[in-house]
Coordinates of C-alpha atoms in Angstrom, one line a residue:
R1 CA 0.0 0.0 0.0
W2 CA 2.6 2.5 1.1
A3 CA 4.6 1.9 -2.1
R4 CA 1.7 2.9 -4.4
L5 CA 1.3 6.4 -2.9
P6 CA 4.2 7.9 -4.7
R7 CA 2.8 6.7 -8.1
E8 CA -0.6 8.1 -7.4
S9 CA 0.9 11.3 -6.3
A10 CA 3.0 11.5 -9.5
G11 CA -0.1 10.8 -11.6
Y12 CA -2.0 13.5 -9.9
K13 CA 0.7 16.0 -10.5
E14 CA 0.8 15.1 -14.2
M15 CA -3.0 15.7 -14.5
S16 CA -2.6 19.0 -12.7
V17 CA 0.1 20.2 -15.1
A18 CA -2.0 19.1 -18.2
Q19 CA -5.0 21.0 -16.9
S20 CA -3.0 24.1 -16.1
R21 CA -1.5 24.0 -19.6
K22 CA -5.0 23.5 -21.1
S23 CA -6.4 26.4 -19.1
S24 CA -3.5 28.6 -20.0
R25 CA -4.2 28.0 -23.7
M26 CA -7.9 28.9 -23.5
P27 CA -7.4 32.7 -23.6
R28 CA -4.9 32.4 -26.4
N29 CA -7.3 30.2 -28.4
L30 CA -10.2 32.6 -27.8
L31 CA -8.0 35.5 -28.9
I32 CA -7.0 33.6 -32.1
G33 CA -10.6 32.8 -32.8
F34 CA -11.7 36.4 -32.2
L35 CA -8.9 37.7 -34.5
A36 CA -9.9 35.2 -37.2
L37 CA -13.6 36.3 -37.0
L38 CA -12.5 40.0 -37.1
I39 CA -10.4 39.4 -40.2
L40 CA -13.3 37.6 -41.9
Y41 CA -15.7 40.3 -40.9
T42 CA -13.4 43.0 -42.2
L43 CA -12.8 41.2 -45.5
A44 CA -16.5 40.6 -46.0
G45 CA -17.4 44.2 -45.1
F46 CA -14.8 46.0 -47.2
L47 CA -14.5 43.6 -50.1
L48 CA -17.3 41.0 -50.4
L49 CA -20.3 43.2 -49.6
P50 CA -19.5 46.0 -52.2
W51 CA -18.9 43.3 -54.8
W52 CA -22.3 41.7 -53.9
L53 CA -24.2 45.0 -53.9
E54 CA -22.8 46.1 -57.2
R55 CA -24.3 43.0 -58.8
L56 CA -27.5 42.7 -56.7
V57 CA -28.9 46.2 -57.2
P58 CA -28.8 46.2 -61.1
E59 CA -30.2 42.6 -61.1
Q60 CA -33.1 43.5 -58.8
L61 CA -34.0 46.6 -60.8
D62 CA -34.0 44.5 -64.0
Q63 CA -36.2 41.9 -62.4
R64 CA -38.6 44.2 -60.5
M65 CA -38.9 47.2 -62.9
G66 CA -37.3 46.1 -66.2
W67 CA -34.7 48.8 -65.9
Q68 CA -31.1 48.6 -66.9
A69 CA -28.9 50.1 -64.1
E70 CA -25.3 51.0 -63.8
I71 CA -23.3 51.8 -60.6
T72 CA -19.9 53.4 -60.8
D73 CA -18.7 52.3 -57.3
I74 CA -20.0 51.1 -54.0
R75 CA -17.9 51.4 -50.8
T76 CA -18.8 50.0 -47.4
N77 CA -17.3 50.3 -43.9
P78 CA -18.3 47.5 -41.6
F79 CA -17.1 49.3 -38.5
T80 CA -19.0 52.6 -39.0
L81 CA -21.9 50.7 -40.7
R82 CA -21.7 53.1 -43.7
V83 CA -22.5 52.5 -47.3
V84 CA -21.5 54.9 -50.1
A85 CA -22.7 54.5 -53.7
L86 CA -21.4 56.6 -56.5
G87 CA -22.8 57.3 -59.9
R88 CA -26.0 55.3 -60.2
S89 CA -28.2 55.6 -63.3
A90 CA -31.2 53.5 -64.5
A91 CA -32.9 53.5 -67.9
D92 CA -36.3 52.0 -68.8
A93 CA -37.1 49.7 -71.7
D94 CA -37.1 52.6 -74.1
G95 CA -33.6 53.6 -73.1
E96 CA -34.6 56.8 -71.3
Q97 CA -33.1 57.6 -67.9
V98 CA -35.6 57.2 -65.1
I99 CA -33.6 57.7 -61.9
G100 CA -30.0 58.5 -61.0
F101 CA -27.8 60.2 -58.5
D102 CA -24.3 61.4 -58.0
R103 CA -23.7 60.1 -54.5
L104 CA -25.7 58.2 -51.9
M105 CA -24.5 57.8 -48.3
V106 CA -26.3 55.6 -45.8
D107 CA -25.3 55.5 -42.1
M108 CA -26.8 52.7 -40.0
N109 CA -27.5 53.2 -36.2
F110 CA -26.0 50.3 -34.3
F111 CA -27.8 51.0 -31.0
Q112 CA -31.2 51.0 -32.8
L113 CA -30.4 47.7 -34.4
I114 CA -29.8 46.2 -30.9
R115 CA -33.3 47.3 -30.0
G116 CA -34.8 45.5 -33.0
I117 CA -35.3 48.7 -35.0
A118 CA -34.0 49.3 -38.5
G119 CA -32.3 52.6 -37.6
F120 CA -30.6 55.0 -40.1
E121 CA -28.5 57.7 -38.6
G122 CA -28.4 59.5 -41.9
I123 CA -29.3 59.1 -45.5
Q124 CA -27.8 61.7 -47.9
L125 CA -28.6 61.8 -51.6
D126 CA -26.6 64.3 -53.7
E127 CA -27.9 65.5 -57.1
P128 CA -30.7 62.9 -57.5
Y129 CA -32.7 62.7 -60.7
V130 CA -36.1 61.2 -61.3
R131 CA -38.4 61.3 -64.3
V132 CA -42.1 61.0 -63.7
D133 CA -44.4 60.5 -66.7
L134 CA -48.2 61.0 -66.5
L135 CA -49.4 58.7 -69.2
E136 CA -52.5 58.9 -71.4
D137 CA -54.5 56.7 -69.1
Y138 CA -53.4 58.9 -66.1
S139 CA -51.1 56.2 -64.7
V140 CA -47.5 56.9 -64.1
N141 CA -44.4 55.3 -65.7
F142 CA -43.3 53.6 -62.4
A143 CA -46.6 51.7 -62.1
R144 CA -46.5 50.8 -65.8
D145 CA -42.9 49.4 -65.5
W146 CA -43.7 47.5 -62.3
Q147 CA -46.8 45.8 -63.8
A148 CA -44.9 44.9 -67.0
A149 CA -42.1 43.3 -65.1
N150 CA -44.3 41.6 -62.5
P151 CA -47.6 40.5 -64.2
K152 CA -48.1 37.5 -62.0
A153 CA -47.5 39.5 -58.8
V154 CA -50.0 42.1 -59.8
Q155 CA -52.7 39.4 -60.4
D156 CA -52.0 37.6 -57.2
E157 CA -51.8 40.7 -55.1
R158 CA -54.4 40.7 -52.3
P159 CA -54.7 42.9 -49.2
S160 CA -53.5 41.1 -46.1
A161 CA -55.6 41.6 -43.0
Q162 CA -52.7 40.4 -40.8
A163 CA -50.4 43.0 -42.4
E164 CA -52.9 45.8 -41.6
E165 CA -53.1 44.7 -38.0
T166 CA -49.3 44.5 -37.4
G167 CA -48.8 48.0 -38.9
P168 CA -45.6 49.3 -40.5
P169 CA -42.2 48.0 -39.7
R170 CA -40.2 49.9 -37.0
L171 CA -37.9 52.3 -38.9
Y172 CA -36.0 55.3 -37.6
F173 CA -34.3 58.0 -39.7
G174 CA -32.1 60.5 -37.9
Q175 CA -31.8 62.6 -41.0
I176 CA -32.8 62.3 -44.6
A177 CA -31.3 64.9 -47.0
L178 CA -31.7 65.5 -50.7
N179 CA -29.3 68.0 -52.1
G180 CA -29.5 69.6 -55.6
G181 CA -32.1 67.2 -56.9
E182 CA -33.9 67.4 -60.3
M183 CA -37.3 66.0 -61.2
L184 CA -38.5 65.9 -64.8
F185 CA -42.3 65.7 -65.0
R186 CA -43.9 64.9 -68.4
D187 CA -47.6 65.1 -69.1
F188 CA -48.9 62.9 -72.0
T189 CA -52.6 63.3 -71.2
K190 CA -53.0 66.3 -73.6
Q191 CA -52.6 66.3 -77.4
E192 CA -49.2 67.8 -77.0
M193 CA -46.8 66.5 -74.4
A194 CA -45.9 69.1 -71.7
E195 CA -42.6 69.0 -69.8
F196 CA -41.8 70.6 -66.5
R197 CA -38.2 70.5 -65.0
I198 CA -38.1 71.1 -61.3
T199 CA -34.6 72.0 -60.1
P200 CA -33.1 72.5 -57.6
L201 CA -35.1 70.1 -55.4
D202 CA -33.8 70.1 -51.7
L203 CA -35.4 68.2 -48.9
T204 CA -34.4 67.8 -45.2
L205 CA -36.2 65.5 -42.8
N206 CA -35.0 65.0 -39.2
D207 CA -35.9 62.5 -36.5
L208 CA -38.5 60.5 -38.2
A209 CA -39.9 57.2 -36.8
T210 CA -42.7 54.9 -38.1
W211 CA -44.1 54.2 -34.6
Q212 CA -45.9 56.4 -32.1
R213 CA -43.7 58.5 -29.9
D214 CA -45.4 60.7 -27.3
G215 CA -44.2 64.3 -27.7
Q216 CA -41.7 63.6 -30.4
D217 CA -42.3 64.7 -33.9
S218 CA -39.9 65.1 -36.8
D219 CA -39.3 68.4 -38.6
Y220 CA -38.9 68.8 -42.3
S221 CA -38.2 71.4 -44.9
L222 CA -38.6 71.3 -48.7
L223 CA -37.5 73.7 -51.4
A224 CA -38.4 73.1 -55.1
A225 CA -38.1 75.4 -58.1
L226 CA -39.5 75.4 -61.6
G227 CA -37.6 78.3 -63.1
S228 CA -38.6 81.3 -61.0
Q229 CA -41.5 79.4 -59.6
T230 CA -40.8 78.0 -56.1
V231 CA -42.4 75.7 -53.5
E232 CA -41.3 76.1 -49.8
W233 CA -42.7 73.7 -47.2
Q234 CA -41.6 73.3 -43.6
G235 CA -43.1 72.1 -40.4
D236 CA -43.5 69.0 -38.1
L237 CA -44.5 65.5 -39.0
S238 CA -45.6 62.3 -37.2
V239 CA -46.1 59.1 -39.1
A240 CA -48.0 56.9 -36.6
P241 CA -50.6 58.3 -36.2
F242 CA -50.3 60.7 -39.2
Y243 CA -50.1 64.3 -38.1
S244 CA -48.5 67.4 -39.6
N245 CA -48.5 71.1 -39.1
G246 CA -46.4 73.8 -40.8
T247 CA -46.3 76.4 -43.5
L248 CA -46.6 75.9 -47.3
K249 CA -45.8 78.7 -49.8
V250 CA -46.0 78.5 -53.6
S251 CA -44.5 81.6 -55.2
A252 CA -44.7 83.2 -58.7
V253 CA -46.5 80.3 -60.5
G254 CA -46.7 81.5 -64.1
Y255 CA -49.7 81.6 -66.3
E256 CA -48.2 78.9 -68.6
T257 CA -48.1 76.4 -65.7
L258 CA -51.6 77.5 -64.5
A259 CA -53.1 77.2 -68.1
H260 CA -51.8 73.7 -68.5
F261 CA -53.2 72.3 -65.3
L262 CA -56.5 74.4 -65.3
A263 CA -57.3 73.7 -68.9
P264 CA -60.0 71.1 -68.2
F265 CA -61.8 73.4 -65.7
F266 CA -61.1 76.9 -67.2
P267 CA -62.7 77.5 -70.6
Y268 CA -60.9 80.8 -71.3
D269 CA -57.5 81.6 -72.8
L270 CA -55.0 82.6 -70.0
R271 CA -52.4 85.0 -71.4
G272 CA -50.7 86.4 -68.4
G273 CA -50.4 86.5 -64.7
S274 CA -48.7 84.8 -61.8
V275 CA -50.0 83.5 -58.5
T276 CA -48.4 83.4 -55.0
L277 CA -50.1 81.5 -52.2
S278 CA -49.1 80.8 -48.7
S279 CA -50.8 79.3 -45.6
D280 CA -50.2 77.7 -42.3
Y281 CA -51.9 74.3 -41.9
E282 CA -52.7 71.5 -39.5
I283 CA -53.7 68.0 -40.7
Q284 CA -54.4 64.8 -38.9
A285 CA -55.6 61.3 -40.0
G286 CA -56.7 58.6 -37.6
D287 CA -60.0 57.8 -36.2
A288 CA -61.2 61.1 -37.6
F289 CA -59.8 63.3 -40.4
Y290 CA -58.9 66.9 -39.5
L291 CA -57.8 69.7 -41.7
E292 CA -57.5 73.4 -40.9
T293 CA -55.6 76.2 -42.7
T294 CA -54.9 79.7 -41.2
N295 CA -53.1 82.9 -42.1
G296 CA -53.5 82.3 -45.8
Q297 CA -52.5 84.9 -48.3
L298 CA -53.2 85.0 -52.1
K299 CA -51.7 87.4 -54.6
L300 CA -52.6 87.4 -58.3
E301 CA -50.5 89.8 -60.4
N302 CA -50.7 91.0 -64.0
L303 CA -53.7 88.8 -64.9
A304 CA -54.7 88.7 -68.6
V305 CA -57.6 86.5 -69.8
A306 CA -59.1 86.3 -73.3
L307 CA -62.3 84.6 -74.3
D308 CA -60.5 82.1 -76.5
E309 CA -57.3 81.6 -78.5
Q310 CA -58.8 83.5 -81.6
S311 CA -59.4 86.7 -79.6
D312 CA -57.2 89.6 -80.5
Q313 CA -56.9 91.0 -77.0
A314 CA -57.5 90.1 -73.4
R315 CA -60.9 91.0 -72.0
L316 CA -59.9 90.9 -68.3
T317 CA -56.7 92.3 -66.9
N318 CA -55.5 93.6 -63.5
A319 CA -52.3 94.8 -61.8
M320 CA -52.9 93.1 -58.4
L321 CA -55.5 91.1 -56.6
S322 CA -54.6 90.2 -53.0
V323 CA -56.5 88.4 -50.3
D324 CA -55.3 88.0 -46.8
A325 CA -56.3 86.2 -43.6
I326 CA -57.7 83.2 -45.5
G327 CA -58.8 80.3 -43.4
F328 CA -60.5 76.9 -44.0
D329 CA -61.8 74.4 -41.5
L330 CA -62.9 71.1 -43.1
N331 CA -64.7 69.8 -40.0
R332 CA -66.8 72.9 -39.5
R333 CA -67.1 73.4 -43.3
E334 CA -66.1 77.0 -42.9
V335 CA -64.1 79.4 -45.0
R336 CA -62.8 82.7 -43.7
I337 CA -61.6 85.6 -45.8
G338 CA -60.0 88.8 -44.5
Q339 CA -59.3 91.9 -46.7
V340 CA -59.6 91.8 -50.5
S341 CA -57.6 94.4 -52.5
L342 CA -58.0 94.9 -56.2
D343 CA -55.8 97.3 -58.2
K344 CA -56.3 98.5 -61.9
L345 CA -59.0 96.1 -62.9
D346 CA -59.9 96.3 -66.6
L347 CA -62.9 94.3 -67.8
A348 CA -64.4 94.5 -71.3
L349 CA -68.0 93.3 -71.6
A350 CA -70.1 92.8 -74.8
R351 CA -73.7 92.0 -75.1
S352 CA -75.0 90.0 -78.0
A353 CA -78.1 91.5 -79.6

């Protein structure tokens, strides 16, 4: 018995040494594994993901819209969660450009992702371009291309009651910015095609979420110009439930633009004039729809109206028509008008015998 003790003691010491060596290798193995994963993540983020996106985006646009797309370059940073795309352009089946941009930058929000929210810290789009065609049947080119590329999906499309109950996905946008954009609008509903080029088109939208947040609304501003004609829009916005209040101003809309869009409702020949309209507003959609406008102002300058295109001269002209303190309440069905001023009105009347 006593002779076996030294052997057992020696075996115990050998086991202890082996366990200590094994335990001492554990941190090193974990470190090696972590470094290997970090290297794979870095290679995938910097090299594999851009290569995949450069092939995926044109392929999806071809399958979903029937468009041929090109992208100059895509760069990704897996540590800052940033994607930058340069020089994208897409053309429809007729070879005409539909969309494009000079630079797109998308920054993901890591902490929002941990909370199960698709969070975007910032989306910046520089010099975007979009062409919108109003076709003869009053549909738009985007819907036409989608239906042509997805005929089966259009036929099988059915509203889902479950989707309506679950509501929109949880998305968060820290800032959305469109800089120096251009929109080409073409109207094919008339005998002659009319073209309107809106540039620059600038939009800023801050702190937008698709779920309800008590006391937290996003703010936005929009500036669009059609030559000397401008649209300015700014205020606050909530998506769920939908609520917005702010100020809208449309300045110096020329008679050519007015004549085109008022032609079905205005039987006379509009030969001159410009309109400026501004108003504060509040709108809400939920259990009940609410709309109210206040502090509205209307200015109609240098109006000239003839009976028809064959008339030699205008029968109605004025230097200035202004109306202030315009208000409208949809729920009360009430319209309020303040002071009306009219300057240098000239009206020619003729009575048929």
